[in-house]
Short mmCIF file of C-alpha atoms in Angstrom, two decimals:
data_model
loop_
_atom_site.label_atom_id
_atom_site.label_comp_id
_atom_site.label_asym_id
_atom_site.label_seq_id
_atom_site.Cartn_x
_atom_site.Cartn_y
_atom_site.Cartn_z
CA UNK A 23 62.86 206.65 235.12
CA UNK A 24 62.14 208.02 231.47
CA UNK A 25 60.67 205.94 228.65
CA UNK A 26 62.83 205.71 225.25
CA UNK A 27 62.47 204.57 221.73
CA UNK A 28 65.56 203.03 219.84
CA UNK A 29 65.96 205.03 216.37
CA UNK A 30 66.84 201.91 214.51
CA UNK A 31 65.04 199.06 215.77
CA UNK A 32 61.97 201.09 217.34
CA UNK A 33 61.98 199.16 220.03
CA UNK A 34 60.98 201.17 222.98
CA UNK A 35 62.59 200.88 226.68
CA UNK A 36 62.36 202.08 230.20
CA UNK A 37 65.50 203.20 231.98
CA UNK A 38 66.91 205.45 234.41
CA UNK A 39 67.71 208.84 232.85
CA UNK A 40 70.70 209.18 234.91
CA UNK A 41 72.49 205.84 233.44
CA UNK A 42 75.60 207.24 231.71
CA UNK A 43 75.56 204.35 228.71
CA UNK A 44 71.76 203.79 227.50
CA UNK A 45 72.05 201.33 225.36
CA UNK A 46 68.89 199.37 223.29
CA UNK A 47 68.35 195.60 224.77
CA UNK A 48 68.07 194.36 221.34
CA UNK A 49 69.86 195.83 218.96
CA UNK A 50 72.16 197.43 221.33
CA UNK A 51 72.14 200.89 219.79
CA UNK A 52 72.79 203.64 221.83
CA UNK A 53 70.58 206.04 219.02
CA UNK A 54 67.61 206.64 221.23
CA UNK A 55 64.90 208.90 221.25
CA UNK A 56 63.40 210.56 224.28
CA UNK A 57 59.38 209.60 224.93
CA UNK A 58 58.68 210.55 227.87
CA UNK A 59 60.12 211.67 231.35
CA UNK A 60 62.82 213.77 231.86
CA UNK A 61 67.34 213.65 231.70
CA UNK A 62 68.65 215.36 234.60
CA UNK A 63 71.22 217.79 233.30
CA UNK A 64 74.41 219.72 235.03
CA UNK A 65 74.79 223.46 235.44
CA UNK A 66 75.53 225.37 232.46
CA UNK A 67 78.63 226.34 231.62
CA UNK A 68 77.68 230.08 232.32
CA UNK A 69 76.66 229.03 236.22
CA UNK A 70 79.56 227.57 236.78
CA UNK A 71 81.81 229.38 239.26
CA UNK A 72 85.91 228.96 239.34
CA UNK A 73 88.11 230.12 242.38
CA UNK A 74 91.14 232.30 241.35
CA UNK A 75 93.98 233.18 243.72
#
């Protein structure tokens, strides 16, 4: 779970950080500014590893 605020309305939420559309409850936004907790992120692109034959 990580803690947001919404950019327009200020309004600040708790969701899961994994949720692929955050979206504000009230003004339904989806501007939103990290407060606390973390977003799991992927590999980077530089990690990832391709097969060739």
């Amino acid at each position: 779970m990580a803690k947001f605020r919404c950019i327009e309305c200020k309004a600040e939420l708790e969701v899961d950080a994994n949720e692929p559309a955050k979206r504000c409850p009230e003004c339904f936004s989806r501007y939103l500014e990290l407060v606390s907790g973390e977003i799991k992120r992927g590999k980077s692109w530089s990690a990832k590893s391709f097969s060739v034959k």
